[in-house]
mmCIF file of N, CA and C in Angstrom:
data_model
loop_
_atom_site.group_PDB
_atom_site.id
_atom_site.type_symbol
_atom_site.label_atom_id
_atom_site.label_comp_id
_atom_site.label_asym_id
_atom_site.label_seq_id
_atom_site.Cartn_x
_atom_site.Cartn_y
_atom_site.Cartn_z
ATOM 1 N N UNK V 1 94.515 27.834 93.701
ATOM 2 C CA UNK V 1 94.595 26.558 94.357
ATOM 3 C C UNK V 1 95.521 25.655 93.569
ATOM 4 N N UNK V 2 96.062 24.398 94.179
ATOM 5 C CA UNK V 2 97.114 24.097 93.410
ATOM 6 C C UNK V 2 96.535 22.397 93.765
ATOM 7 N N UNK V 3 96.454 21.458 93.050
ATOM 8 C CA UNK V 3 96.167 20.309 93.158
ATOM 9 C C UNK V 3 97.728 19.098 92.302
ATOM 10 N N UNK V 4 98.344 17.708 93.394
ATOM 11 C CA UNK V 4 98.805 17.050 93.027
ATOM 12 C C UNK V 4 98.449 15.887 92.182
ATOM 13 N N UNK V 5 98.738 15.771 90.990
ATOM 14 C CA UNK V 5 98.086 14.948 89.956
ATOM 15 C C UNK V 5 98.641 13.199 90.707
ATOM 16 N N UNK V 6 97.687 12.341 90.628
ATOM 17 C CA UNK V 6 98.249 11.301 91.340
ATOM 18 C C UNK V 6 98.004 10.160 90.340
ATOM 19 N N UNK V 7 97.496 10.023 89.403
ATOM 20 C CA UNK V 7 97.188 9.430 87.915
ATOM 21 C C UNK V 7 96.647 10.249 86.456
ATOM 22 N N UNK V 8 97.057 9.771 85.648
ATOM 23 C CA UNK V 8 96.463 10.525 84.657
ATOM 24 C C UNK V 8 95.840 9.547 84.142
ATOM 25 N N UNK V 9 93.946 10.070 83.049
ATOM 26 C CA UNK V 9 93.329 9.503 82.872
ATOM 27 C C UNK V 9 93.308 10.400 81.542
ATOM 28 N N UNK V 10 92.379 10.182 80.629
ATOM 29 C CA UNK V 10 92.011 10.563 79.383
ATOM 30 C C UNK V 10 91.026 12.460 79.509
ATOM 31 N N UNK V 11 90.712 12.345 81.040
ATOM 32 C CA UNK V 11 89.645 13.996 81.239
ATOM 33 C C UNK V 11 90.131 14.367 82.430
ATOM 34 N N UNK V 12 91.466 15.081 82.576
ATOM 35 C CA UNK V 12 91.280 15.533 83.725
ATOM 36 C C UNK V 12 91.570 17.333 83.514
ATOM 37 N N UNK V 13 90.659 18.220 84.206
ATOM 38 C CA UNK V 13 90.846 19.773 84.237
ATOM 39 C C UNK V 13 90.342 20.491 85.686
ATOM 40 N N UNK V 14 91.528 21.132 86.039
ATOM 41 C CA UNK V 14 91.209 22.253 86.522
ATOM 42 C C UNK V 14 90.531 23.557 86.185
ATOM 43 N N UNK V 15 89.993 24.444 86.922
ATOM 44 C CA UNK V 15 89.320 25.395 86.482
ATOM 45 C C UNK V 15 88.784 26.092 87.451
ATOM 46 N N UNK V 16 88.121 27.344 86.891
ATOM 47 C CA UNK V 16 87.684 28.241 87.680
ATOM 48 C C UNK V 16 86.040 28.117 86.995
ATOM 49 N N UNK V 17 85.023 28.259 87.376
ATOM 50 C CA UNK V 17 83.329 28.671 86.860
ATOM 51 C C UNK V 17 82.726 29.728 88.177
ATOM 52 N N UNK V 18 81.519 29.843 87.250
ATOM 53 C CA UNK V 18 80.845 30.758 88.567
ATOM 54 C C UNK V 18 80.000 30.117 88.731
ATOM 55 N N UNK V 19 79.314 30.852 90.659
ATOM 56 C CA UNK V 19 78.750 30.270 91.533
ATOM 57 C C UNK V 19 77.188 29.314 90.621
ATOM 58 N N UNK V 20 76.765 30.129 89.013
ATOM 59 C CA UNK V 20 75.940 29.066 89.018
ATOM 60 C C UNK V 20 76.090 27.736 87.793
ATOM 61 N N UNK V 21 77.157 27.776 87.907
ATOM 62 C CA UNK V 21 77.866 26.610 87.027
ATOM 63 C C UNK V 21 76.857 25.424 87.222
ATOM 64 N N UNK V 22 76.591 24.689 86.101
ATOM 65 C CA UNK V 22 75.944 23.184 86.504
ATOM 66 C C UNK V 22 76.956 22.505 86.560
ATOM 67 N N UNK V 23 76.727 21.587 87.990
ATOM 68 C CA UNK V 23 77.470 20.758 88.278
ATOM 69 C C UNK V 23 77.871 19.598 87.652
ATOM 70 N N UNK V 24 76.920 19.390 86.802
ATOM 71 C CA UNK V 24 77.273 18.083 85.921
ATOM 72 C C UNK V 24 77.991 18.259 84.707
ATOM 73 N N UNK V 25 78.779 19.547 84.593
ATOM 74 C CA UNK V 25 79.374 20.116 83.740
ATOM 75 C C UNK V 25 80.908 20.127 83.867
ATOM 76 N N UNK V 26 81.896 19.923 83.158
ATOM 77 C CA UNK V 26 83.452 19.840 83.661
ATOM 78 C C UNK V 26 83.913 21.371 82.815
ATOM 79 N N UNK V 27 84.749 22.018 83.945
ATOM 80 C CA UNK V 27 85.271 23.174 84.190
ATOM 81 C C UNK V 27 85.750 23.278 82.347
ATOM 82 N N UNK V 28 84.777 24.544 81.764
ATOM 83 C CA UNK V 28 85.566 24.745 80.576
ATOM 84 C C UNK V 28 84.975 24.433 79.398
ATOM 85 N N UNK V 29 83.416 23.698 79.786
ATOM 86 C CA UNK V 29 82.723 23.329 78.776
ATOM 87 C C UNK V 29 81.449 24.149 78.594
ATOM 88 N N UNK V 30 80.988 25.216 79.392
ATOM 89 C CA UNK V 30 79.654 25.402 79.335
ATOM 90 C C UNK V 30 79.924 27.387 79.567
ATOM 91 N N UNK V 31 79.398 28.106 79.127
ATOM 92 C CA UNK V 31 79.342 29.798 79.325
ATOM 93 C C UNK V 31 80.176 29.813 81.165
ATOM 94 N N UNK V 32 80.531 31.120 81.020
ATOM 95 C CA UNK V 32 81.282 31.157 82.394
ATOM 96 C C UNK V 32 82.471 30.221 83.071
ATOM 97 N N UNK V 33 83.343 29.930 82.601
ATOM 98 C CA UNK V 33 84.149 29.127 82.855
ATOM 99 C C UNK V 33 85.307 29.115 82.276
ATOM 100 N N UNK V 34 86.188 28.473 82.894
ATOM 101 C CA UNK V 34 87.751 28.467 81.893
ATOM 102 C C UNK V 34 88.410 27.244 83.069
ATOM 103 N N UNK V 35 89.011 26.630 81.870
ATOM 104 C CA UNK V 35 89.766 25.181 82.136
ATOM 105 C C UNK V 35 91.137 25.319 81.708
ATOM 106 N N UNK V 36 91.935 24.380 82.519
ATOM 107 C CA UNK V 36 93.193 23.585 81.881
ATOM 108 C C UNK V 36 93.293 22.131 81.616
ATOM 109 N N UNK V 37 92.796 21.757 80.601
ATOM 110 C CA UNK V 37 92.826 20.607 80.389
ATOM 111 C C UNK V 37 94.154 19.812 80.394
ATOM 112 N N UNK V 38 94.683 18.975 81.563
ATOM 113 C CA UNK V 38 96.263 19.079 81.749
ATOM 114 C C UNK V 38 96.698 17.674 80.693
ATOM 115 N N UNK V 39 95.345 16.685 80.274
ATOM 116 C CA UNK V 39 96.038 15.748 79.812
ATOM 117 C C UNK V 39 95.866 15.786 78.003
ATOM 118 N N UNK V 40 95.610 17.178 77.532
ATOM 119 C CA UNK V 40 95.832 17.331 76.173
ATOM 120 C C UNK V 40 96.906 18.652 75.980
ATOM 121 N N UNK V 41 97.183 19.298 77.260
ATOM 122 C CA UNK V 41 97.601 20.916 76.864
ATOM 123 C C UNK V 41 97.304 21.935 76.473
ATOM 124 N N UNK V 42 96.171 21.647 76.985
ATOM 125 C CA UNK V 42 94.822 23.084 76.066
ATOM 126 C C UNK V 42 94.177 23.922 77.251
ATOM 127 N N UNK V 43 93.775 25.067 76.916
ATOM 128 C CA UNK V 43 93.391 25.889 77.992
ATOM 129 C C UNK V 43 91.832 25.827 76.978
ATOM 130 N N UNK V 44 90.656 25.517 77.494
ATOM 131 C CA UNK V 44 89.629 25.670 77.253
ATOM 132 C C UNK V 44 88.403 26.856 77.781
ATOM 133 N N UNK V 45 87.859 26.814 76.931
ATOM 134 C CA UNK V 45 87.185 28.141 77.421
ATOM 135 C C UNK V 45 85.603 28.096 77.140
ATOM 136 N N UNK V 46 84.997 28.798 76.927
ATOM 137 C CA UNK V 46 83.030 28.905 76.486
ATOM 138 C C UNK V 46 82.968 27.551 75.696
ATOM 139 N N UNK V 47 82.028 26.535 75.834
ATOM 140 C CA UNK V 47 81.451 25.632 75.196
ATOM 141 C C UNK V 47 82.631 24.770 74.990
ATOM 142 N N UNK V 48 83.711 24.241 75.847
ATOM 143 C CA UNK V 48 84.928 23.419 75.072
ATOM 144 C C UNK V 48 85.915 23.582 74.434
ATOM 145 N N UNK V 49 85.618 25.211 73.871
ATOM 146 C CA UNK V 49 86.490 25.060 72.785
ATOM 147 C C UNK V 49 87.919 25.417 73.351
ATOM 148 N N UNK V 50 88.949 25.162 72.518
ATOM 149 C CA UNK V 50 90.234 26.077 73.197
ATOM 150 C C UNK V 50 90.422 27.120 72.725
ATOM 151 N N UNK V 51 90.944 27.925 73.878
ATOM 152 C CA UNK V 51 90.802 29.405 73.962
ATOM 153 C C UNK V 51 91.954 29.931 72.759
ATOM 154 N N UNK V 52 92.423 30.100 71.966
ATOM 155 C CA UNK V 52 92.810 30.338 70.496
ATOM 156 C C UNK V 52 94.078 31.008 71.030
ATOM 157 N N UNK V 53 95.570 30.665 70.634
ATOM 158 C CA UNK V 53 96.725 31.168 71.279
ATOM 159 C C UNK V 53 97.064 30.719 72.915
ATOM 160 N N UNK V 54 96.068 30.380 73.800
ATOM 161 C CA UNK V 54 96.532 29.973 74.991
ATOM 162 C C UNK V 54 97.188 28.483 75.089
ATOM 163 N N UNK V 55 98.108 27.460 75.299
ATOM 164 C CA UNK V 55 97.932 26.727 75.567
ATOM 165 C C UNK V 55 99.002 26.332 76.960
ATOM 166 N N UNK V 56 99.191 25.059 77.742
ATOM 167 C CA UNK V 56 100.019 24.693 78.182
ATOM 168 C C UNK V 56 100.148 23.465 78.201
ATOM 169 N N UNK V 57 101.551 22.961 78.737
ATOM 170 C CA UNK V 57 101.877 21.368 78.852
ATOM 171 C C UNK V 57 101.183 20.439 79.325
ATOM 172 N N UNK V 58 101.005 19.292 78.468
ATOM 173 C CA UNK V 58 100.773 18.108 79.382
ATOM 174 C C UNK V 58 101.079 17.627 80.523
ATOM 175 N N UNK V 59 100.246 17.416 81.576
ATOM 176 C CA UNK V 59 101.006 17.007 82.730
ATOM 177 C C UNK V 59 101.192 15.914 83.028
ATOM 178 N N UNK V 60 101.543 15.210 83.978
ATOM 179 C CA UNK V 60 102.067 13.455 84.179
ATOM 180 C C UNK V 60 101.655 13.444 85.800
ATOM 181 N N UNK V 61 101.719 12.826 86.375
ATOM 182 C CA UNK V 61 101.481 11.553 87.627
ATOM 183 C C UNK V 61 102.587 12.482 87.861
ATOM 184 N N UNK V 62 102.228 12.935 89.703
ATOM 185 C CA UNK V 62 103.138 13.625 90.138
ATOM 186 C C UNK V 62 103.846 14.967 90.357
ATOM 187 N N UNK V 63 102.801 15.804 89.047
ATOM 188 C CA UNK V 63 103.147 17.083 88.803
ATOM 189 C C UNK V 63 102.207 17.600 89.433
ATOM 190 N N UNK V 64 102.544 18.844 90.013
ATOM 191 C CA UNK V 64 101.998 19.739 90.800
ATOM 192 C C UNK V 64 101.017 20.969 89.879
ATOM 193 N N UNK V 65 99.909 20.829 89.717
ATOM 194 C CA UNK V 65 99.206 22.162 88.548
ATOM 195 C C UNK V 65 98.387 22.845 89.655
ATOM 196 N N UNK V 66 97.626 24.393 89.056
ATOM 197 C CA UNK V 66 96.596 24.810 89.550
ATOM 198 C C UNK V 66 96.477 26.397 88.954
ATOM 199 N N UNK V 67 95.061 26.786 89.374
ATOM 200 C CA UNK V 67 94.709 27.965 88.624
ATOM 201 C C UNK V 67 94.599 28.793 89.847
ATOM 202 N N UNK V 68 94.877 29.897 89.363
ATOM 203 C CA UNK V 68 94.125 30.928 90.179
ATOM 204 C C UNK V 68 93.297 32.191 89.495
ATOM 205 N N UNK V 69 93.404 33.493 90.045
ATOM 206 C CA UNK V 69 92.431 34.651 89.904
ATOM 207 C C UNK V 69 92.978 35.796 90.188
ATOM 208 N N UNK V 70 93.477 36.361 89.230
ATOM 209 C CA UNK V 70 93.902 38.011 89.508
ATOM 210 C C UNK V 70 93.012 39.207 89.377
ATOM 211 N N UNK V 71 92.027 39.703 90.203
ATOM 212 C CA UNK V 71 90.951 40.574 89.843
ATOM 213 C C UNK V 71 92.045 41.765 88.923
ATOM 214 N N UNK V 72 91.357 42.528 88.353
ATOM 215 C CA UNK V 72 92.023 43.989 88.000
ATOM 216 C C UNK V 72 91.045 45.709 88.172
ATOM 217 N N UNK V 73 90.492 45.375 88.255
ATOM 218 C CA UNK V 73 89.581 46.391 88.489
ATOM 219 C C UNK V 73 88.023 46.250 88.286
ATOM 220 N N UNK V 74 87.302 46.998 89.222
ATOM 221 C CA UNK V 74 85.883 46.990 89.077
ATOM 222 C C UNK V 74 84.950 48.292 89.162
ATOM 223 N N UNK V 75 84.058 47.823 88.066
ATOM 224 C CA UNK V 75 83.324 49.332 87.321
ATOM 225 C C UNK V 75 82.363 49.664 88.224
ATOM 226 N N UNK V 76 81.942 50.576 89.022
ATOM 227 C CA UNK V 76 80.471 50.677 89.655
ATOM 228 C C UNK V 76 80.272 49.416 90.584
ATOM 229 N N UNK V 77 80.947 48.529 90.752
ATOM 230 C CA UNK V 77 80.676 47.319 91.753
ATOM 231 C C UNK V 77 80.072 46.130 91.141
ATOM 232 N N UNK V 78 79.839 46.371 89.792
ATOM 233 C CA UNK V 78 78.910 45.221 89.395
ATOM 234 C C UNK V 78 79.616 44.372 88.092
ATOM 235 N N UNK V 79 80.822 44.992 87.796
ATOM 236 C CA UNK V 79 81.560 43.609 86.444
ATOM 237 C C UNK V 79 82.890 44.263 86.764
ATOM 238 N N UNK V 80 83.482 43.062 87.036
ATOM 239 C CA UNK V 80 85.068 42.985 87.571
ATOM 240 C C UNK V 80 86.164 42.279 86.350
ATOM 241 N N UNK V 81 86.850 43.115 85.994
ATOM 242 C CA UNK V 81 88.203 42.418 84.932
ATOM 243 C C UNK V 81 89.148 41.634 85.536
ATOM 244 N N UNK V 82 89.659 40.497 85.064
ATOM 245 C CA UNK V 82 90.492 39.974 85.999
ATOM 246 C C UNK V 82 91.018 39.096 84.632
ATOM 247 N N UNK V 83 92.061 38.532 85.537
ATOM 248 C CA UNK V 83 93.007 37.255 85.094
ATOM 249 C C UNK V 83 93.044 36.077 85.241
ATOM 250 N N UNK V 84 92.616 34.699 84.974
ATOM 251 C CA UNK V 84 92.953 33.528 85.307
ATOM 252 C C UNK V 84 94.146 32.996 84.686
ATOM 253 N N UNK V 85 94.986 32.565 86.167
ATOM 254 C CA UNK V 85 96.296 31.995 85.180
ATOM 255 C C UNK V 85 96.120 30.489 85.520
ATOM 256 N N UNK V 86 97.283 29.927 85.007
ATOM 257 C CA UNK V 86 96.956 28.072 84.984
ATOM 258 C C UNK V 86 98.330 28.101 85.268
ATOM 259 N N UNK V 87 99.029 27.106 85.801
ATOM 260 C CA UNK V 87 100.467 26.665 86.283
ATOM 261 C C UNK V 87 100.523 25.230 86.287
ATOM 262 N N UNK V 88 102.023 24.424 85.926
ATOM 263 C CA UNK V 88 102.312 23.005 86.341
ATOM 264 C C UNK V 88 103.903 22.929 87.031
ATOM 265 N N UNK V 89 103.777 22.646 88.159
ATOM 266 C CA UNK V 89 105.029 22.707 88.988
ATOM 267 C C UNK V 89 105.703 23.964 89.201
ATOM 268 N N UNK V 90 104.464 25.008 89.169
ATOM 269 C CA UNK V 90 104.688 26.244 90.068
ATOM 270 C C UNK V 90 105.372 27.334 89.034
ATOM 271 N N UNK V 91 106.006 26.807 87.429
ATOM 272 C CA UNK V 91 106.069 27.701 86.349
ATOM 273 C C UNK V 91 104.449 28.307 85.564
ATOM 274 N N UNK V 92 103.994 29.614 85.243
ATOM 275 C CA UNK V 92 102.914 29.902 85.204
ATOM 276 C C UNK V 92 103.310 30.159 83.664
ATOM 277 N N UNK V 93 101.817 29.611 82.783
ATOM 278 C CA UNK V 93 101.875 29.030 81.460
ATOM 279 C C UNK V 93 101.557 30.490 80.507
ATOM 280 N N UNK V 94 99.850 30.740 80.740
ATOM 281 C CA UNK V 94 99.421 31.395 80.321
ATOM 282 C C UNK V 94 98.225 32.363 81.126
ATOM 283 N N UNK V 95 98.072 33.692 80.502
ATOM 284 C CA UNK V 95 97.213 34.097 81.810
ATOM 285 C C UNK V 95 95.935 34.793 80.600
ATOM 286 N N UNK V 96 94.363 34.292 80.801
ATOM 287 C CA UNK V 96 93.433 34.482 80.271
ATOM 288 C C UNK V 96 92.218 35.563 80.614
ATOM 289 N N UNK V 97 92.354 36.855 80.203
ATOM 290 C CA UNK V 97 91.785 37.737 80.572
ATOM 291 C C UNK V 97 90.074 37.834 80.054
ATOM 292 N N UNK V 98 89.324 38.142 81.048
ATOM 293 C CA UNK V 98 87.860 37.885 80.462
ATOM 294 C C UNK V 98 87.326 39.070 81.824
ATOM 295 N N UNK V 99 85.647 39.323 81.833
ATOM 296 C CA UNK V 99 85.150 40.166 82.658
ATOM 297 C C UNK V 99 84.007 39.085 82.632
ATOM 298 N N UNK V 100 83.322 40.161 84.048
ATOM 299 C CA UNK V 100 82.034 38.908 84.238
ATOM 300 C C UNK V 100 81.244 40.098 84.681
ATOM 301 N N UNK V 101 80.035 39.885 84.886
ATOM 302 C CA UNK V 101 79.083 40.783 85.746
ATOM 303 C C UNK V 101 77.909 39.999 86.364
ATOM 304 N N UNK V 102 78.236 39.922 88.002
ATOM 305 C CA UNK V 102 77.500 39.382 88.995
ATOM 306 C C UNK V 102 77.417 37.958 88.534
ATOM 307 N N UNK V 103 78.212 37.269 88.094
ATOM 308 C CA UNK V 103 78.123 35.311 87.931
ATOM 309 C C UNK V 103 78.622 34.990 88.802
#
């Protein structure tokens, strides 16, 4: 998905979580999840932290960002490998490989 930034504020991230993410939680801070935090340049990952070697640009008012999901294969049907990449104005930054099973 690709979202147009229309102000920048001090917290803004895109991200991917699974279906039982708490909602009162921002993409990137809590198990299961991965963020782009666009207004520091950090790709965040489990509990906040940044994901160690990933990062990308700051974005500005106007720039076009968004993440998506590259599955890669799945074992027996029940934990799938995949890719999340992060993008700003349609150049793709970094791509963060992780597995999940049934989240």
């Amino acid at each position: 998905f690709a979202v147009s930034i229309i102000e920048t504020n001090d917290n803004i991230r895109i991200g991917l979580v699974s279906k039982t993410y708490p909602l009162q939680h921002a993409p990137g801070s809590s198990s299961f999840s991965v963020a782009y935090d666009i207004t520091l340049g950090a790709i965040k990952g489990v509990f906040g932290s940044d994901v160690r070697g990933l990062s990308a640009p700051m974005c500005e008012a106007g720039d076009l960002v968004g993440c998506g999901i590259t599955p890669l294969k799945c074992d027996s049907g029940k934990s799938t490998k995949y890719y999340v990449f992060f993008y700003c104005e349609w150049e793709c930054y970094r791509e963060a490989s992780t597995s999940t099973t049934d989240h």
